[in-house]
Amino acid sequence: YVQKTFGFETACNEAISALKAAQAEARSHKHGVGLVKLMGRHSGFVAAQAAVAFGAVHIVLIPENDVSLETLFKLIQERFKKRKYCVVVVAEGFGQNLMETTGTDASGNAKLGDIGLFLKKEIEKWLKDTYEESTCKYIDPSYMIRACAATTNDAGFCAQLANHAVHEAMHGSTNCLMGYWNNVFTAVPISLCVSKRKTVNTRGDLWRAVREITVSLKDTGRMLRSSQGPKPVVDPEALKRGEVKVL
């Protein structure tokens, strides 16, 4: 019910600094993996958007798209066939089924296991068993992303939200928040806003953009087909017999 959230652009913009550092570290080693954990307890929007904006992330792990450790290792291996380094982005809510998590915090939310440290340990173990020379560098920007100066667009957007909120209050509106939908500022009932969680649509445009720039296990098939050259349109034996057969 809200198209745009204040602070999202700032978070993604700041996250790219961590991605650049991870890329620099990974590229400086043979079979180097740069692992970055970004915010996203139940939704991977920051991880997905930052990856697309940076354009040099090879694997993106978000809560909406389950990936096993075995598949993750295969994806890293697939990337190493092209270049000897890999940048991995993981949202903090990903892979909770891979770890033991118990209890809730003061707000009643389930306590999340630290997927970043968990993956770092598992990737390092796999790298050691698979390659003679390797490393995994882990970056958790944490509050560097949450507590930073807003971008120009976010600052202006917040000012407009505040202005509209005051006008709505003076108009007599209550129990609502200011939203933004189809380039129009809207007053949305709070009960409606909290009725459903917004998550990344894995069949939508954002995730399609992620898949376009990241590694896929289907890449092996593509590479094999391209190395074999284009498939002939006409059967050569049919030509010798004076026949034309379309394959």
PDB file of C-alpha atoms in Angstrom:
ATOM      1  CA  TYR A   1       0.000   0.000   0.000  1.00  0.00           C
ATOM      2  CA  VAL A   2       3.103   2.232  -0.005  1.00  0.00           C
ATOM      3  CA  GLN A   3       5.164   2.417  -3.173  1.00  0.00           C
ATOM      4  CA  LYS A   4       8.194   4.165  -1.743  1.00  0.00           C
ATOM      5  CA  THR A   5       9.721   4.186   1.748  1.00  0.00           C
ATOM      6  CA  PHE A   6      11.927   6.980   3.058  1.00  0.00           C
ATOM      7  CA  GLY A   7      15.492   5.876   3.779  1.00  0.00           C
ATOM      8  CA  PHE A   8      15.506   3.032   1.248  1.00  0.00           C
ATOM      9  CA  GLU A   9      17.531   4.926  -1.340  1.00  0.00           C
ATOM     10  CA  THR A  10      20.003   6.050   1.331  1.00  0.00           C
ATOM     11  CA  ALA A  11      20.440   2.484   2.612  1.00  0.00           C
ATOM     12  CA  CYS A  12      21.084   1.106  -0.879  1.00  0.00           C
ATOM     13  CA  ASN A  13      23.456   3.942  -1.697  1.00  0.00           C
ATOM     14  CA  GLU A  14      25.498   3.315   1.450  1.00  0.00           C
ATOM     15  CA  ALA A  15      25.444  -0.461   0.939  1.00  0.00           C
ATOM     16  CA  ILE A  16      27.304  -0.060  -2.351  1.00  0.00           C
ATOM     17  CA  SER A  17      30.365   1.163  -0.422  1.00  0.00           C
ATOM     18  CA  ALA A  18      30.454  -2.200   1.377  1.00  0.00           C
ATOM     19  CA  LEU A  19      30.025  -4.042  -1.936  1.00  0.00           C
ATOM     20  CA  LYS A  20      32.946  -2.143  -3.460  1.00  0.00           C
ATOM     21  CA  ALA A  21      35.150  -3.111  -0.517  1.00  0.00           C
ATOM     22  CA  ALA A  22      34.096  -6.758  -0.783  1.00  0.00           C
ATOM     23  CA  GLN A  23      34.870  -6.772  -4.499  1.00  0.00           C
ATOM     24  CA  ALA A  24      38.322  -5.240  -3.933  1.00  0.00           C
ATOM     25  CA  GLU A  25      39.145  -7.842  -1.275  1.00  0.00           C
ATOM     26  CA  ALA A  26      37.871 -10.790  -3.315  1.00  0.00           C
ATOM     27  CA  ARG A  27      39.674  -9.734  -6.497  1.00  0.00           C
ATOM     28  CA  SER A  28      43.010  -9.519  -4.704  1.00  0.00           C
ATOM     29  CA  HIS A  29      42.996 -13.269  -3.973  1.00  0.00           C
ATOM     30  CA  LYS A  30      42.808 -16.416  -6.058  1.00  0.00           C
ATOM     31  CA  HIS A  31      39.457 -18.081  -5.360  1.00  0.00           C
ATOM     32  CA  GLY A  32      38.513 -15.112  -3.200  1.00  0.00           C
ATOM     33  CA  VAL A  33      34.967 -14.690  -1.908  1.00  0.00           C
ATOM     34  CA  GLY A  34      33.680 -11.321  -0.697  1.00  0.00           C
ATOM     35  CA  LEU A  35      30.637 -11.813   1.562  1.00  0.00           C
ATOM     36  CA  VAL A  36      28.435  -8.867   2.586  1.00  0.00           C
ATOM     37  CA  LYS A  37      25.455  -9.023   4.957  1.00  0.00           C
ATOM     38  CA  LEU A  38      22.787  -6.338   4.506  1.00  0.00           C
ATOM     39  CA  MET A  39      19.619  -5.505   6.423  1.00  0.00           C
ATOM     40  CA  GLY A  40      16.417  -7.354   5.558  1.00  0.00           C
ATOM     41  CA  ARG A  41      14.802  -9.520   8.232  1.00  0.00           C
ATOM     42  CA  HIS A  42      11.931 -10.790   6.111  1.00  0.00           C
ATOM     43  CA  SER A  43      12.334  -8.905   2.824  1.00  0.00           C
ATOM     44  CA  GLY A  44      15.401  -8.686   0.606  1.00  0.00           C
ATOM     45  CA  PHE A  45      14.749  -5.377  -1.100  1.00  0.00           C
ATOM     46  CA  VAL A  46      17.959  -3.649   0.062  1.00  0.00           C
ATOM     47  CA  ALA A  47      20.139  -6.624  -0.909  1.00  0.00           C
ATOM     48  CA  ALA A  48      18.468  -6.983  -4.317  1.00  0.00           C
ATOM     49  CA  GLN A  49      18.397  -3.269  -5.192  1.00  0.00           C
ATOM     50  CA  ALA A  50      21.977  -2.652  -4.037  1.00  0.00           C
ATOM     51  CA  ALA A  51      23.182  -5.622  -6.084  1.00  0.00           C
ATOM     52  CA  VAL A  52      21.463  -4.355  -9.229  1.00  0.00           C
ATOM     53  CA  ALA A  53      22.733  -0.804  -8.692  1.00  0.00           C
ATOM     54  CA  PHE A  54      26.326  -1.981  -8.132  1.00  0.00           C
ATOM     55  CA  GLY A  55      26.197  -4.413 -11.041  1.00  0.00           C
ATOM     56  CA  ALA A  56      29.144  -6.562  -9.925  1.00  0.00           C
ATOM     57  CA  VAL A  57      27.499  -8.938  -7.463  1.00  0.00           C
ATOM     58  CA  HIS A  58      27.496 -12.587  -8.479  1.00  0.00           C
ATOM     59  CA  ILE A  59      25.201 -14.222  -5.911  1.00  0.00           C
ATOM     60  CA  VAL A  60      22.264 -12.642  -4.020  1.00  0.00           C
ATOM     61  CA  LEU A  61      20.626 -14.487  -1.111  1.00  0.00           C
ATOM     62  CA  ILE A  62      17.285 -13.192   0.204  1.00  0.00           C
ATOM     63  CA  PRO A  63      14.612 -14.644   2.548  1.00  0.00           C
ATOM     64  CA  GLU A  64      12.095 -14.943  -0.297  1.00  0.00           C
ATOM     65  CA  ASN A  65      14.291 -17.352  -2.268  1.00  0.00           C
ATOM     66  CA  ASP A  66      15.547 -20.451  -0.426  1.00  0.00           C
ATOM     67  CA  VAL A  67      18.952 -21.725  -1.492  1.00  0.00           C
ATOM     68  CA  SER A  68      20.733 -24.709   0.045  1.00  0.00           C
ATOM     69  CA  LEU A  69      24.406 -24.637   1.027  1.00  0.00           C
ATOM     70  CA  GLU A  70      25.120 -27.205  -1.661  1.00  0.00           C
ATOM     71  CA  THR A  71      23.562 -24.960  -4.316  1.00  0.00           C
ATOM     72  CA  LEU A  72      25.458 -21.943  -2.978  1.00  0.00           C
ATOM     73  CA  PHE A  73      28.771 -23.793  -3.306  1.00  0.00           C
ATOM     74  CA  LYS A  74      27.887 -24.844  -6.855  1.00  0.00           C
ATOM     75  CA  LEU A  75      27.101 -21.212  -7.745  1.00  0.00           C
ATOM     76  CA  ILE A  76      30.450 -20.043  -6.369  1.00  0.00           C
ATOM     77  CA  GLN A  77      32.162 -22.813  -8.325  1.00  0.00           C
ATOM     78  CA  GLU A  78      30.312 -21.708 -11.461  1.00  0.00           C
ATOM     79  CA  ARG A  79      31.563 -18.154 -10.976  1.00  0.00           C
ATOM     80  CA  PHE A  80      35.143 -19.380 -10.520  1.00  0.00           C
ATOM     81  CA  LYS A  81      35.009 -20.922 -14.005  1.00  0.00           C
ATOM     82  CA  LYS A  82      34.852 -17.376 -15.419  1.00  0.00           C
ATOM     83  CA  ARG A  83      36.889 -15.370 -12.907  1.00  0.00           C
ATOM     84  CA  LYS A  84      38.719 -16.462  -9.772  1.00  0.00           C
ATOM     85  CA  TYR A  85      36.704 -14.302  -7.382  1.00  0.00           C
ATOM     86  CA  CYS A  86      33.070 -14.007  -6.310  1.00  0.00           C
ATOM     87  CA  VAL A  87      30.979 -11.368  -4.501  1.00  0.00           C
ATOM     88  CA  VAL A  88      28.060 -12.666  -2.436  1.00  0.00           C
ATOM     89  CA  VAL A  89      25.326 -10.523  -0.843  1.00  0.00           C
ATOM     90  CA  VAL A  90      23.066 -11.981   1.835  1.00  0.00           C
ATOM     91  CA  ALA A  91      20.062 -10.387   3.543  1.00  0.00           C
ATOM     92  CA  GLU A  92      20.095 -10.908   7.319  1.00  0.00           C
ATOM     93  CA  GLY A  93      16.865 -12.934   7.293  1.00  0.00           C
ATOM     94  CA  PHE A  94      18.082 -15.483   4.764  1.00  0.00           C
ATOM     95  CA  GLY A  95      18.797 -19.094   5.734  1.00  0.00           C
ATOM     96  CA  GLN A  96      17.293 -19.116   9.219  1.00  0.00           C
ATOM     97  CA  ASN A  97      16.301 -22.734   8.567  1.00  0.00           C
ATOM     98  CA  LEU A  98      20.007 -23.572   8.309  1.00  0.00           C
ATOM     99  CA  MET A  99      20.704 -22.503  11.897  1.00  0.00           C
ATOM    100  CA  GLU A 100      19.267 -23.058  15.347  1.00  0.00           C
ATOM    101  CA  THR A 101      17.329 -19.975  16.450  1.00  0.00           C
ATOM    102  CA  THR A 102      15.403 -19.596  19.707  1.00  0.00           C
ATOM    103  CA  GLY A 103      13.525 -16.922  21.605  1.00  0.00           C
ATOM    104  CA  THR A 104      12.195 -13.473  20.810  1.00  0.00           C
ATOM    105  CA  ASP A 105      13.425  -9.947  21.416  1.00  0.00           C
ATOM    106  CA  ALA A 106      11.819  -7.257  23.584  1.00  0.00           C
ATOM    107  CA  SER A 107       9.405  -6.387  20.761  1.00  0.00           C
ATOM    108  CA  GLY A 108       8.248  -9.980  20.357  1.00  0.00           C
ATOM    109  CA  ASN A 109      10.099 -10.558  17.096  1.00  0.00           C
ATOM    110  CA  ALA A 110      11.900 -13.855  16.592  1.00  0.00           C
ATOM    111  CA  LYS A 111      15.623 -13.574  17.230  1.00  0.00           C
ATOM    112  CA  LEU A 112      17.567 -14.157  14.043  1.00  0.00           C
ATOM    113  CA  GLY A 113      20.706 -16.208  13.843  1.00  0.00           C
ATOM    114  CA  ASP A 114      23.740 -14.448  12.390  1.00  0.00           C
ATOM    115  CA  ILE A 115      23.621 -15.747   8.828  1.00  0.00           C
ATOM    116  CA  GLY A 116      26.688 -13.726   7.882  1.00  0.00           C
ATOM    117  CA  LEU A 117      29.049 -15.415  10.337  1.00  0.00           C
ATOM    118  CA  PHE A 118      27.404 -18.785   9.640  1.00  0.00           C
ATOM    119  CA  LEU A 119      27.980 -18.515   5.885  1.00  0.00           C
ATOM    120  CA  LYS A 120      31.519 -17.224   6.365  1.00  0.00           C
ATOM    121  CA  LYS A 121      32.383 -20.323   8.406  1.00  0.00           C
ATOM    122  CA  GLU A 122      30.709 -22.719   5.960  1.00  0.00           C
ATOM    123  CA  ILE A 123      32.222 -21.072   2.867  1.00  0.00           C
ATOM    124  CA  GLU A 124      35.699 -21.059   4.397  1.00  0.00           C
ATOM    125  CA  LYS A 125      35.393 -24.756   5.225  1.00  0.00           C
ATOM    126  CA  TRP A 126      34.209 -25.603   1.710  1.00  0.00           C
ATOM    127  CA  LEU A 127      36.927 -23.487   0.081  1.00  0.00           C
ATOM    128  CA  LYS A 128      39.623 -25.161   2.160  1.00  0.00           C
ATOM    129  CA  ASP A 129      38.375 -28.613   1.154  1.00  0.00           C
ATOM    130  CA  THR A 130      38.004 -27.680  -2.524  1.00  0.00           C
ATOM    131  CA  TYR A 131      40.858 -25.329  -3.444  1.00  0.00           C
ATOM    132  CA  GLU A 132      44.514 -25.197  -2.490  1.00  0.00           C
ATOM    133  CA  GLU A 133      44.488 -21.409  -2.308  1.00  0.00           C
ATOM    134  CA  SER A 134      41.384 -19.449  -1.236  1.00  0.00           C
ATOM    135  CA  THR A 135      39.932 -16.905   1.180  1.00  0.00           C
ATOM    136  CA  CYS A 136      36.585 -15.499   2.325  1.00  0.00           C
ATOM    137  CA  LYS A 137      36.384 -11.874   3.441  1.00  0.00           C
ATOM    138  CA  TYR A 138      33.265 -10.922   5.429  1.00  0.00           C
ATOM    139  CA  ILE A 139      31.825  -7.395   5.737  1.00  0.00           C
ATOM    140  CA  ASP A 140      28.880  -6.419   7.939  1.00  0.00           C
ATOM    141  CA  PRO A 141      28.226  -2.664   7.513  1.00  0.00           C
ATOM    142  CA  SER A 142      25.365  -2.798  10.065  1.00  0.00           C
ATOM    143  CA  TYR A 143      24.718   0.725  11.428  1.00  0.00           C
ATOM    144  CA  MET A 144      26.924   2.332   8.780  1.00  0.00           C
ATOM    145  CA  ILE A 145      23.863   1.830   6.567  1.00  0.00           C
ATOM    146  CA  ARG A 146      21.188   2.505   9.189  1.00  0.00           C
ATOM    147  CA  ALA A 147      22.753   5.599  10.759  1.00  0.00           C
ATOM    148  CA  CYS A 148      24.011   7.815   7.949  1.00  0.00           C
ATOM    149  CA  ALA A 149      23.111  11.113   6.333  1.00  0.00           C
ATOM    150  CA  ALA A 150      20.162  10.924   3.959  1.00  0.00           C
ATOM    151  CA  THR A 151      20.649  11.347   0.232  1.00  0.00           C
ATOM    152  CA  THR A 152      19.233  14.456  -1.409  1.00  0.00           C
ATOM    153  CA  ASN A 153      16.209  12.566  -2.751  1.00  0.00           C
ATOM    154  CA  ASP A 154      15.446  10.935   0.605  1.00  0.00           C
ATOM    155  CA  ALA A 155      15.805  14.225   2.477  1.00  0.00           C
ATOM    156  CA  GLY A 156      13.427  15.972   0.080  1.00  0.00           C
ATOM    157  CA  PHE A 157      10.994  13.062   0.191  1.00  0.00           C
ATOM    158  CA  CYS A 158      10.912  13.145   4.018  1.00  0.00           C
ATOM    159  CA  ALA A 159      10.222  16.881   3.978  1.00  0.00           C
ATOM    160  CA  GLN A 160       7.261  16.339   1.643  1.00  0.00           C
ATOM    161  CA  LEU A 161       5.918  13.525   3.826  1.00  0.00           C
ATOM    162  CA  ALA A 162       6.117  15.788   6.871  1.00  0.00           C
ATOM    163  CA  ASN A 163       4.314  18.629   5.085  1.00  0.00           C
ATOM    164  CA  HIS A 164       1.492  16.358   3.938  1.00  0.00           C
ATOM    165  CA  ALA A 165       1.235  14.796   7.410  1.00  0.00           C
ATOM    166  CA  VAL A 166       0.670  18.228   8.997  1.00  0.00           C
ATOM    167  CA  HIS A 167      -1.990  19.109   6.409  1.00  0.00           C
ATOM    168  CA  GLU A 168      -3.785  15.784   7.009  1.00  0.00           C
ATOM    169  CA  ALA A 169      -3.703  16.322  10.773  1.00  0.00           C
ATOM    170  CA  MET A 170      -5.137  19.833  10.388  1.00  0.00           C
ATOM    171  CA  HIS A 171      -7.807  18.342   8.133  1.00  0.00           C
ATOM    172  CA  GLY A 172      -8.793  15.988  10.945  1.00  0.00           C
ATOM    173  CA  SER A 173      -7.301  12.713   9.691  1.00  0.00           C
ATOM    174  CA  THR A 174      -6.211  10.231  12.384  1.00  0.00           C
ATOM    175  CA  ASN A 175      -4.826   6.667  12.584  1.00  0.00           C
ATOM    176  CA  CYS A 176      -3.108   6.943   9.220  1.00  0.00           C
ATOM    177  CA  LEU A 177       0.336   7.458   7.766  1.00  0.00           C
ATOM    178  CA  MET A 178       1.535   9.307   4.725  1.00  0.00           C
ATOM    179  CA  GLY A 179       2.329   7.078   1.787  1.00  0.00           C
ATOM    180  CA  TYR A 180       3.285   7.447  -1.843  1.00  0.00           C
ATOM    181  CA  TRP A 181       1.541   5.621  -4.691  1.00  0.00           C
ATOM    182  CA  ASN A 182       1.715   6.270  -8.445  1.00  0.00           C
ATOM    183  CA  ASN A 183       3.487   9.601  -7.848  1.00  0.00           C
ATOM    184  CA  VAL A 184       0.728  10.778  -5.488  1.00  0.00           C
ATOM    185  CA  PHE A 185       0.989  11.288  -1.722  1.00  0.00           C
ATOM    186  CA  THR A 186      -1.715   9.317   0.076  1.00  0.00           C
ATOM    187  CA  ALA A 187      -3.104   8.943   3.597  1.00  0.00           C
ATOM    188  CA  VAL A 188      -3.172   5.205   4.319  1.00  0.00           C
ATOM    189  CA  PRO A 189      -4.917   3.710   7.382  1.00  0.00           C
ATOM    190  CA  ILE A 190      -2.339   2.212   9.743  1.00  0.00           C
ATOM    191  CA  SER A 191      -4.415  -0.957  10.105  1.00  0.00           C
ATOM    192  CA  LEU A 192      -4.180  -1.465   6.339  1.00  0.00           C
ATOM    193  CA  CYS A 193      -0.428  -0.852   6.252  1.00  0.00           C
ATOM    194  CA  VAL A 194       0.336  -3.490   8.887  1.00  0.00           C
ATOM    195  CA  SER A 195      -2.108  -6.065   7.499  1.00  0.00           C
ATOM    196  CA  LYS A 196       0.395  -7.491   4.998  1.00  0.00           C
ATOM    197  CA  ARG A 197       4.178  -7.636   4.709  1.00  0.00           C
ATOM    198  CA  LYS A 198       5.736  -6.452   1.447  1.00  0.00           C
ATOM    199  CA  THR A 199       8.257  -8.917   0.035  1.00  0.00           C
ATOM    200  CA  VAL A 200      10.338  -9.271  -3.104  1.00  0.00           C
ATOM    201  CA  ASN A 201       8.334 -10.851  -5.907  1.00  0.00           C
ATOM    202  CA  THR A 202      10.685 -13.511  -7.289  1.00  0.00           C
ATOM    203  CA  ARG A 203       8.743 -13.344 -10.571  1.00  0.00           C
ATOM    204  CA  GLY A 204       8.845  -9.558 -10.727  1.00  0.00           C
ATOM    205  CA  ASP A 205      11.087  -6.998 -12.436  1.00  0.00           C
ATOM    206  CA  LEU A 206      13.504  -6.460  -9.532  1.00  0.00           C
ATOM    207  CA  TRP A 207      14.370 -10.147  -9.126  1.00  0.00           C
ATOM    208  CA  ARG A 208      14.545 -10.568 -12.896  1.00  0.00           C
ATOM    209  CA  ALA A 209      17.148  -7.791 -12.943  1.00  0.00           C
ATOM    210  CA  VAL A 210      19.067  -9.606 -10.191  1.00  0.00           C
ATOM    211  CA  ARG A 211      19.024 -12.865 -12.134  1.00  0.00           C
ATOM    212  CA  GLU A 212      20.296 -11.089 -15.254  1.00  0.00           C
ATOM    213  CA  ILE A 213      23.542 -10.027 -13.556  1.00  0.00           C
ATOM    214  CA  THR A 214      24.184 -12.968 -11.227  1.00  0.00           C
ATOM    215  CA  VAL A 215      25.479 -16.518 -11.665  1.00  0.00           C
ATOM    216  CA  SER A 216      23.121 -19.312 -12.663  1.00  0.00           C
ATOM    217  CA  LEU A 217      23.707 -23.049 -12.779  1.00  0.00           C
ATOM    218  CA  LYS A 218      22.260 -22.878 -16.302  1.00  0.00           C
ATOM    219  CA  ASP A 219      25.364 -20.946 -17.389  1.00  0.00           C
ATOM    220  CA  THR A 220      27.244 -24.234 -17.872  1.00  0.00           C
ATOM    221  CA  GLY A 221      24.769 -25.349 -20.520  1.00  0.00           C
ATOM    222  CA  ARG A 222      24.970 -21.997 -22.266  1.00  0.00           C
ATOM    223  CA  MET A 223      28.787 -22.084 -22.317  1.00  0.00           C
ATOM    224  CA  LEU A 224      28.790 -25.651 -23.669  1.00  0.00           C
ATOM    225  CA  ARG A 225      26.358 -24.829 -26.458  1.00  0.00           C
ATOM    226  CA  SER A 226      28.260 -21.683 -27.456  1.00  0.00           C
ATOM    227  CA  SER A 227      31.602 -23.554 -27.524  1.00  0.00           C
ATOM    228  CA  GLN A 228      30.133 -26.114 -29.898  1.00  0.00           C
ATOM    229  CA  GLY A 229      29.128 -23.414 -32.328  1.00  0.00           C
ATOM    230  CA  PRO A 230      25.698 -22.772 -33.869  1.00  0.00           C
ATOM    231  CA  LYS A 231      23.507 -25.747 -34.626  1.00  0.00           C
ATOM    232  CA  PRO A 232      23.341 -26.411 -38.387  1.00  0.00           C
ATOM    233  CA  VAL A 233      20.029 -25.570 -39.984  1.00  0.00           C
ATOM    234  CA  VAL A 234      20.293 -28.246 -42.682  1.00  0.00           C
ATOM    235  CA  ASP A 235      21.454 -31.861 -42.295  1.00  0.00           C
ATOM    236  CA  PRO A 236      24.711 -32.186 -44.375  1.00  0.00           C
ATOM    237  CA  GLU A 237      23.913 -35.840 -45.239  1.00  0.00           C
ATOM    238  CA  ALA A 238      20.534 -34.815 -46.613  1.00  0.00           C
ATOM    239  CA  LEU A 239      22.268 -32.288 -48.844  1.00  0.00           C
ATOM    240  CA  LYS A 240      24.530 -35.021 -50.245  1.00  0.00           C
ATOM    241  CA  ARG A 241      21.486 -37.120 -51.125  1.00  0.00           C
ATOM    242  CA  GLY A 242      19.833 -34.181 -52.780  1.00  0.00           C
ATOM    243  CA  GLU A 243      17.342 -33.783 -49.960  1.00  0.00           C
ATOM    244  CA  VAL A 244      16.728 -30.774 -47.757  1.00  0.00           C
ATOM    245  CA  LYS A 245      15.940 -31.537 -44.165  1.00  0.00           C
ATOM    246  CA  VAL A 246      15.397 -28.791 -41.642  1.00  0.00           C
ATOM    247  CA  LEU A 247      16.583 -29.759 -38.154  1.00  0.00           C
TER     248      LEU A 247
END
